[in-house]
Tab-separated table of C-alpha atoms in Angstrom:
chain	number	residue	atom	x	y	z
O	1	UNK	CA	0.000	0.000	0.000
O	2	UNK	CA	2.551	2.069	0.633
O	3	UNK	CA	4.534	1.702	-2.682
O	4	UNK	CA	1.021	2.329	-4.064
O	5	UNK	CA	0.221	5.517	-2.392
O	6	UNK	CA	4.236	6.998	-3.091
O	7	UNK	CA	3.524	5.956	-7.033
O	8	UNK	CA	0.421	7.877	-6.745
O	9	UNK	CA	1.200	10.837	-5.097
O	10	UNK	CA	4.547	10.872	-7.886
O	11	UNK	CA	2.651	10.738	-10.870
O	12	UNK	CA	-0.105	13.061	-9.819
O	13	UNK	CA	2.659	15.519	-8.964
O	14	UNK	CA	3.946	15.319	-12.188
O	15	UNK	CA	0.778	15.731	-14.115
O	16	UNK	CA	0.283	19.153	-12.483
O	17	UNK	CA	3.858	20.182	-13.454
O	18	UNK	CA	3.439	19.332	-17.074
O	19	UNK	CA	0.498	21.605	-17.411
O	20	UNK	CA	2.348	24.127	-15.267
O	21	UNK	CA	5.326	23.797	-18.086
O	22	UNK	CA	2.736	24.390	-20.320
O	23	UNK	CA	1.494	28.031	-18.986
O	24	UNK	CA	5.445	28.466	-18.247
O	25	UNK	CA	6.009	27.971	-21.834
O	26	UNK	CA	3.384	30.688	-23.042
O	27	UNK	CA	4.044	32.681	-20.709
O	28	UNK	CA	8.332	32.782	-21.183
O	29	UNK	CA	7.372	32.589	-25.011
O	30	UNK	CA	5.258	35.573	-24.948
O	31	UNK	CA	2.433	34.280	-25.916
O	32	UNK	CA	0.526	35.102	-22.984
O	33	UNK	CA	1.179	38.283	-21.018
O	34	UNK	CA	0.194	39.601	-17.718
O	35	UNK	CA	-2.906	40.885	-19.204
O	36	UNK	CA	-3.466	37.690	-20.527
O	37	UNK	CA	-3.442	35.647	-17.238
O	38	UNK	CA	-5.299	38.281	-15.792
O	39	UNK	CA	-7.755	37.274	-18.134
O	40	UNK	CA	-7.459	33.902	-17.608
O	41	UNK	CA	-7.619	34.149	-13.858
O	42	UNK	CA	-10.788	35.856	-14.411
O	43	UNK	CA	-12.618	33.231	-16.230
O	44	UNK	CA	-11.430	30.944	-13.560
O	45	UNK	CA	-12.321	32.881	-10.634
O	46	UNK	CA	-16.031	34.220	-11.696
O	47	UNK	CA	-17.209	31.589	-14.117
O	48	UNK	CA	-15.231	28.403	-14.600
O	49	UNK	CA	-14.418	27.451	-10.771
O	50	UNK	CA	-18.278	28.235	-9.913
O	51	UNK	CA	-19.901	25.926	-12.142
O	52	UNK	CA	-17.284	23.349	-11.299
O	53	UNK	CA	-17.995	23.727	-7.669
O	54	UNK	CA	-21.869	23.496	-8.424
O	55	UNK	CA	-22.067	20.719	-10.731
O	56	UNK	CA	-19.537	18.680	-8.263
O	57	UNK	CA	-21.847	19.552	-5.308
O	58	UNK	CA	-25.393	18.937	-7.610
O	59	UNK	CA	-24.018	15.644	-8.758
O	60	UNK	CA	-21.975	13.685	-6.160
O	61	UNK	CA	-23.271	15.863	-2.274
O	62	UNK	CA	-25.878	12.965	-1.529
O	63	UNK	CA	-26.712	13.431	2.183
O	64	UNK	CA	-29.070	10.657	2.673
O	65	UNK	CA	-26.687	8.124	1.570
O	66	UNK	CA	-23.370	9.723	3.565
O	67	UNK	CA	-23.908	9.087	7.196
O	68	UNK	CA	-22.678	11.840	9.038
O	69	UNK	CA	-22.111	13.789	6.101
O	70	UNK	CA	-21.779	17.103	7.580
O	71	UNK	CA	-18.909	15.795	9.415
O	72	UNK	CA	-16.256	15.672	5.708
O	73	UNK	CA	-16.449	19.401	5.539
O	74	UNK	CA	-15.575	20.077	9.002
O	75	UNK	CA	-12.538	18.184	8.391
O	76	UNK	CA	-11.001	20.733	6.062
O	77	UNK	CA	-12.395	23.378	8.673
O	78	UNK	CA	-10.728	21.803	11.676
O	79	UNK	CA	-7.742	21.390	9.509
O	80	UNK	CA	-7.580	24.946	8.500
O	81	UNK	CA	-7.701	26.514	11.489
O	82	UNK	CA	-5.213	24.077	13.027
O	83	UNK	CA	-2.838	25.291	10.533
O	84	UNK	CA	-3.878	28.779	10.733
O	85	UNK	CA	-3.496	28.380	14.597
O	86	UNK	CA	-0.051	27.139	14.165
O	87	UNK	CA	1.164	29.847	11.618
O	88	UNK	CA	0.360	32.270	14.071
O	89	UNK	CA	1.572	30.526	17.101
O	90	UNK	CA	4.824	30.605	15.135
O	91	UNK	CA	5.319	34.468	14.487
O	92	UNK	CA	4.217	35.306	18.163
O	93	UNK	CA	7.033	32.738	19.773
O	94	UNK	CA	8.936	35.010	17.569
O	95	UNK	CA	7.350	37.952	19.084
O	96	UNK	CA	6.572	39.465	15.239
O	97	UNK	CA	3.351	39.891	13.736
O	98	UNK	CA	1.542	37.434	11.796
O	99	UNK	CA	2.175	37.684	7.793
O	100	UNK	CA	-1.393	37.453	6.100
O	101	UNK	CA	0.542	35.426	2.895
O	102	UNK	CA	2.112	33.311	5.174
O	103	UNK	CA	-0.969	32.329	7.284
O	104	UNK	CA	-2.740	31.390	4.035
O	105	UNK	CA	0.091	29.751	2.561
O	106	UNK	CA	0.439	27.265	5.915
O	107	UNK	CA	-3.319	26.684	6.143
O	108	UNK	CA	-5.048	26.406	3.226
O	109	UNK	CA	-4.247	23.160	2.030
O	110	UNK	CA	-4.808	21.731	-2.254
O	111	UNK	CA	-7.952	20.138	-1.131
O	112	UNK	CA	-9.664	18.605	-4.115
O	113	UNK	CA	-7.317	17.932	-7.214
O	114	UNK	CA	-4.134	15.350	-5.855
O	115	UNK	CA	-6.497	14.482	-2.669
O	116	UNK	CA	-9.330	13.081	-5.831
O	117	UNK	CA	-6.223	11.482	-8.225
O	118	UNK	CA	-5.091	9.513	-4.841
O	119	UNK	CA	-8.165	8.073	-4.276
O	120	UNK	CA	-9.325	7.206	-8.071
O	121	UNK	CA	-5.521	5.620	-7.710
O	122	UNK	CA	-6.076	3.520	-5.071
O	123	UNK	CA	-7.362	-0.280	-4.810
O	124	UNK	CA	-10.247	0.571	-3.113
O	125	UNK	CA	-12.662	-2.209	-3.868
O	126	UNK	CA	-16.115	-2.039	-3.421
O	127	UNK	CA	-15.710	1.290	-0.874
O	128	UNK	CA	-14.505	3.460	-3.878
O	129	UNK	CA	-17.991	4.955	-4.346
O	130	UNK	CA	-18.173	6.251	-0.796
O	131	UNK	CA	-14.467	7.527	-0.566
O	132	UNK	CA	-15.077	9.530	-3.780
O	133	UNK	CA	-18.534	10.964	-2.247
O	134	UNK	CA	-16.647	11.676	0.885
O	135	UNK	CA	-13.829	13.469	-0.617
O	136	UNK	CA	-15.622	15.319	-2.858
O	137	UNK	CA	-17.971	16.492	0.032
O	138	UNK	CA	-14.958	17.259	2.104
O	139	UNK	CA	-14.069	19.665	0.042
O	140	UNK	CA	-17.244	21.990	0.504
O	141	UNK	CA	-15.609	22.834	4.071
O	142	UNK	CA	-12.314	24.073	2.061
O	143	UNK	CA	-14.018	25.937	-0.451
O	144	UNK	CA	-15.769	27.775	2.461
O	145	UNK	CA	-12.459	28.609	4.054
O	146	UNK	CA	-10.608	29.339	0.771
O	147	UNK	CA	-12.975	31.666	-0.623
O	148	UNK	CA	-13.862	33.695	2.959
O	149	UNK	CA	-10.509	33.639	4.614
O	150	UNK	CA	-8.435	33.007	1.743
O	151	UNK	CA	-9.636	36.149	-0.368
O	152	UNK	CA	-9.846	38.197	3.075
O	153	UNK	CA	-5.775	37.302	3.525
O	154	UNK	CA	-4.965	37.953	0.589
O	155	UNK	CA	-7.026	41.014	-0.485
O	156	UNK	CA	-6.485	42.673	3.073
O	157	UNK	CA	-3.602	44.982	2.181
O	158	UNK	CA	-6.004	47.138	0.278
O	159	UNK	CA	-8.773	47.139	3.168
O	160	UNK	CA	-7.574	46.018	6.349
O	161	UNK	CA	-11.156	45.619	7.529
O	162	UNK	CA	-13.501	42.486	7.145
O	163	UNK	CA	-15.782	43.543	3.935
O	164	UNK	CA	-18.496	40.694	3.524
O	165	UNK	CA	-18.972	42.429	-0.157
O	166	UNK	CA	-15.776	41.187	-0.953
O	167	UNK	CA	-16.107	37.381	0.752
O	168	UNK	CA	-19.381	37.567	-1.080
O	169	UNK	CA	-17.774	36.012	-4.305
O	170	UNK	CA	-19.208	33.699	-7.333
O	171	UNK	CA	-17.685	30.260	-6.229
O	172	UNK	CA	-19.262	31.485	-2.631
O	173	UNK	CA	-22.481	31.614	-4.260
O	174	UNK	CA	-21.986	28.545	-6.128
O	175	UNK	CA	-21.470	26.245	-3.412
O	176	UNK	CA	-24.200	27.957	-0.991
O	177	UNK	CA	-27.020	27.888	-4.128
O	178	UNK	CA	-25.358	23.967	-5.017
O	179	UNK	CA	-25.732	22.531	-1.414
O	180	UNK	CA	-29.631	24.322	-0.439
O	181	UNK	CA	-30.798	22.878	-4.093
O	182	UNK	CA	-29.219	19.375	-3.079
O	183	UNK	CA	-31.312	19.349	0.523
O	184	UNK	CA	-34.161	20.810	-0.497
O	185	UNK	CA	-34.995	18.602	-3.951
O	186	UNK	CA	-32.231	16.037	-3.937
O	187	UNK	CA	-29.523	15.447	-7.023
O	188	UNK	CA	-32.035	15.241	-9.953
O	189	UNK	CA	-33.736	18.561	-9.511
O	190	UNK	CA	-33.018	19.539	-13.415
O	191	UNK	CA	-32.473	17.205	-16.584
O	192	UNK	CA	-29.356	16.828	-17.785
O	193	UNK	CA	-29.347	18.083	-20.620
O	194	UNK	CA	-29.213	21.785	-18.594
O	195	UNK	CA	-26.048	20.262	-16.512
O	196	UNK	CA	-23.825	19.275	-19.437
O	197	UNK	CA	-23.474	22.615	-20.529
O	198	UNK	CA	-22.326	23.247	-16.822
O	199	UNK	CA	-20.148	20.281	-16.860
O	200	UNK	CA	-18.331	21.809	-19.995
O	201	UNK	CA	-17.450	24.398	-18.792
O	202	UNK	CA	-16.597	23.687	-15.453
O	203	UNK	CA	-14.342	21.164	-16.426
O	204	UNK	CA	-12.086	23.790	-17.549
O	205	UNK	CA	-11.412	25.307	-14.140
O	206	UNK	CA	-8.403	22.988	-13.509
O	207	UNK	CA	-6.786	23.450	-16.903
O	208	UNK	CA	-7.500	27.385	-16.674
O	209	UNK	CA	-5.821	27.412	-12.985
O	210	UNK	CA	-2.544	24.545	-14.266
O	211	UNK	CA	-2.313	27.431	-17.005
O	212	UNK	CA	-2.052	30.436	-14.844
O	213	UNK	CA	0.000	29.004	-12.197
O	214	UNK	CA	2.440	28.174	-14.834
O	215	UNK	CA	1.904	31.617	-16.113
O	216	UNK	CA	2.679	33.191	-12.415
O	217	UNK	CA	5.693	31.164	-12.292
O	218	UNK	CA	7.390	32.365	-14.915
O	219	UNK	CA	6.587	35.943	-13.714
O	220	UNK	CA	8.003	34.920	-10.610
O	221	UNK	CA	11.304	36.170	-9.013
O	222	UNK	CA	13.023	32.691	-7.577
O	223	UNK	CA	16.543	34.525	-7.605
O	224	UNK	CA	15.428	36.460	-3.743
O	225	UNK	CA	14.098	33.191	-2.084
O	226	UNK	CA	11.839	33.792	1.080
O	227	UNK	CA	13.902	30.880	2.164
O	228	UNK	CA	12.963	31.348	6.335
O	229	UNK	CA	9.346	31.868	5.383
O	230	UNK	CA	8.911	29.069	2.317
O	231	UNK	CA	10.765	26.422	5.117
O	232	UNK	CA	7.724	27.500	7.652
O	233	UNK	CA	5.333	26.991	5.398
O	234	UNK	CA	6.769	23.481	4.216
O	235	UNK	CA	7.391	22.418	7.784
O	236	UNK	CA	3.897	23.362	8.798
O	237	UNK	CA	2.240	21.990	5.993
O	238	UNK	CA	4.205	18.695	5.513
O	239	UNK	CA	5.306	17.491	9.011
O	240	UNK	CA	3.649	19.505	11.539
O	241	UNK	CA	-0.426	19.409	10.252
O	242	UNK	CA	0.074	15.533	9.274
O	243	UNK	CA	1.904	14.857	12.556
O	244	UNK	CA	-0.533	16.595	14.715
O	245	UNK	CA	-3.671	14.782	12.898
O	246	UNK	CA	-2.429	11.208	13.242
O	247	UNK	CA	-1.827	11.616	16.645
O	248	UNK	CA	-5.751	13.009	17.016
O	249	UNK	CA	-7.291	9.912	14.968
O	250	UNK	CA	-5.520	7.498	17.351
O	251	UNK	CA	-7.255	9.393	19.911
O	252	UNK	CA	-10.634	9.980	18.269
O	253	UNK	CA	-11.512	6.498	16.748
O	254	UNK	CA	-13.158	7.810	13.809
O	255	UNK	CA	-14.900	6.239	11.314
O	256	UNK	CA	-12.686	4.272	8.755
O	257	UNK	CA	-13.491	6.290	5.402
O	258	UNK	CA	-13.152	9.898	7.613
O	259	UNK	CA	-10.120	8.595	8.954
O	260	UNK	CA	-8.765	8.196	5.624
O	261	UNK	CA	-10.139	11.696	4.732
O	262	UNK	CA	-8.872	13.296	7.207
O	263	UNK	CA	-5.142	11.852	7.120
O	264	UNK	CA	-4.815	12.692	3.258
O	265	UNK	CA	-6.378	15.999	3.534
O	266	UNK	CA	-3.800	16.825	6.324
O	267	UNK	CA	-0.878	15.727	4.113
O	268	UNK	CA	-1.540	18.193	1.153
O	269	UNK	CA	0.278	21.443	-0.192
O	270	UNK	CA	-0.259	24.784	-0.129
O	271	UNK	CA	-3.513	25.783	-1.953
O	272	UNK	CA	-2.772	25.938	-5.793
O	273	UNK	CA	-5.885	28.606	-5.749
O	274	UNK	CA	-4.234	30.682	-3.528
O	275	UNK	CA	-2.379	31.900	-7.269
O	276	UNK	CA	-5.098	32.294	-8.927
O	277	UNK	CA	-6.583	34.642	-6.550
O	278	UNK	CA	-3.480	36.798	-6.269
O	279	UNK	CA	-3.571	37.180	-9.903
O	280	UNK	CA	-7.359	38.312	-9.922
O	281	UNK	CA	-6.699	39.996	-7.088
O	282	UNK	CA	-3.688	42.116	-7.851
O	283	UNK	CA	-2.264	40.811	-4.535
O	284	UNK	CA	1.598	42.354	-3.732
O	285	UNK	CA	2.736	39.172	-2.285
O	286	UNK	CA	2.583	37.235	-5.818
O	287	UNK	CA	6.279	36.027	-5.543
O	288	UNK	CA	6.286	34.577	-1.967
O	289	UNK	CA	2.769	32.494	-2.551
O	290	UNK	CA	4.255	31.377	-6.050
O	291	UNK	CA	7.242	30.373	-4.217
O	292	UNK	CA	5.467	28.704	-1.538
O	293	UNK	CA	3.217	26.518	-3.861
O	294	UNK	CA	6.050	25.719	-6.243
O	295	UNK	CA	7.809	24.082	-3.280
């Protein structure tokens, strides 16, 4: 299994970096400028990543088959805030103020994409169908966080103060609208002829996002390292978050499939999003999230 799992995890890794070389490419070739993945990072933000999010939630949230169901997206919650927690910890043992790019960098964790290819990966048997349900519904909690917190962090050098306007976003919208449909009239509320179009689309969100990232990369300045800062973030992310939730599922006895949930969702990387948002965003801390993601 655990040959397995390091396979997985290797090839998954390198699937995102060949679409990253791809954006990279364009992007050192010319092809695409900073207007262009401004563009891009548009589309992604305000129309690709919302229907992706809703026809994920429409077609595969299915509360009255996941017991305890409300329990995945706490998971990436609890996880969040543990890591956000942490961060901070960090910089006042330091006695220095907590770094808004750094906090989101350490806590918000790649959620759906390499959590999703691990599973698919796996030799699962006849429990595939729940893990993917569970996964997929896990990731409603860090789409909540990512698209509150994560915009707030990274938008809050141009408003220091909490504007829900701003949290108020189209993914936001998309998942809230996505989840009260599913409860209120179950998955097959609309023919599916109206949700291909939405599939279509939203199926581009990942390839849109591989594309920028790439793009952000090669706009990215890896000659002045945050070296200090990048090793936080890496030690909190890699060793610290996974170390502190294996210890709590030997305490907690938690149901297998959550169990398994939770202890892949703690082992992620930074939040690929997190450049994508900077990019729509104009955030001024571009190079240091790039940096953090890349490693």
């Amino acid at each position: 299994m655990l040959s397995i799992s390091f396979q997985t995890a290797v090839i998954a890794i390198v699937q995102i970096f060949c679409v990253w070389a791809l954006g990279f490419i364009l992007v050192r070739r010319r092809v695409i400028d900073a207007a262009g993945l401004k563009l891009l990072s548009f589309l992604s933000v305000n129309i690709c990543f919302p229907l992706f999010i809703f026809y994920q939630i429409t077609h595969f949230f299915t509360p009255h088959e996941t017991k305890w169901w409300w329990g995945y997206p706490l998971i990436n919650i609890v996880l969040i805030l543990t890591g956000m927690t942490v961060s901070v910890l960090g910089f006042l043992l330091l006695a220095r103020k907590p770094k808004d790019e750094f906090c989101a960098a350490s806590s918000l964790h790649n959620a759906g994409y390499i959590p999703l290819l691990l599973a698919i990966s796996l030799p699962l048997g006849d429990l595939a169908g729940r893990v993917y349900a569970a996964m997929i519904i896990s990731v409603i909690g860090f789409d909540l966080c990512l698209w509150s917190l994560g915009v707030w962090l990274l938008t809050r050098h141009q408003n220091p103060h909490i504007e829900i306007k701003r949290m108020i976003n189209p993914p936001l919208v998309s998942m809230a609208s996505a989840i009260i449909l599913v409860l209120m009239f179950g998955n097959n509320f609309m023919p599916e002829i109206f949700f291909k179009p939405i599939k279509i689309v939203g199926d581009s969100a990942i390839a849109l996002a591989m594309l920028v990232i790439g793009g952000n990369l090669a706009m990215t300045n890896f000659k002045e390292l945050h070296f200090k800062k990048i090793a936080g973030v890496v030690i909190i992310k890699l060793l610290i978050l996974p170390t502190l939730a294996l210890f709590a599922l030997i305490f907690l006895h938690l149901d297998p499939i959550m169990s398994f949930v939770v202890m892949v969702q703690a082992c992620m990387p930074t939040a690929i999003t997190l450049s994508i948002i900077g990019r729509h965003h104009g955030t001024s801390n571009q190079d240091f999230i790039n940096q953090s993601i890349f490693f």
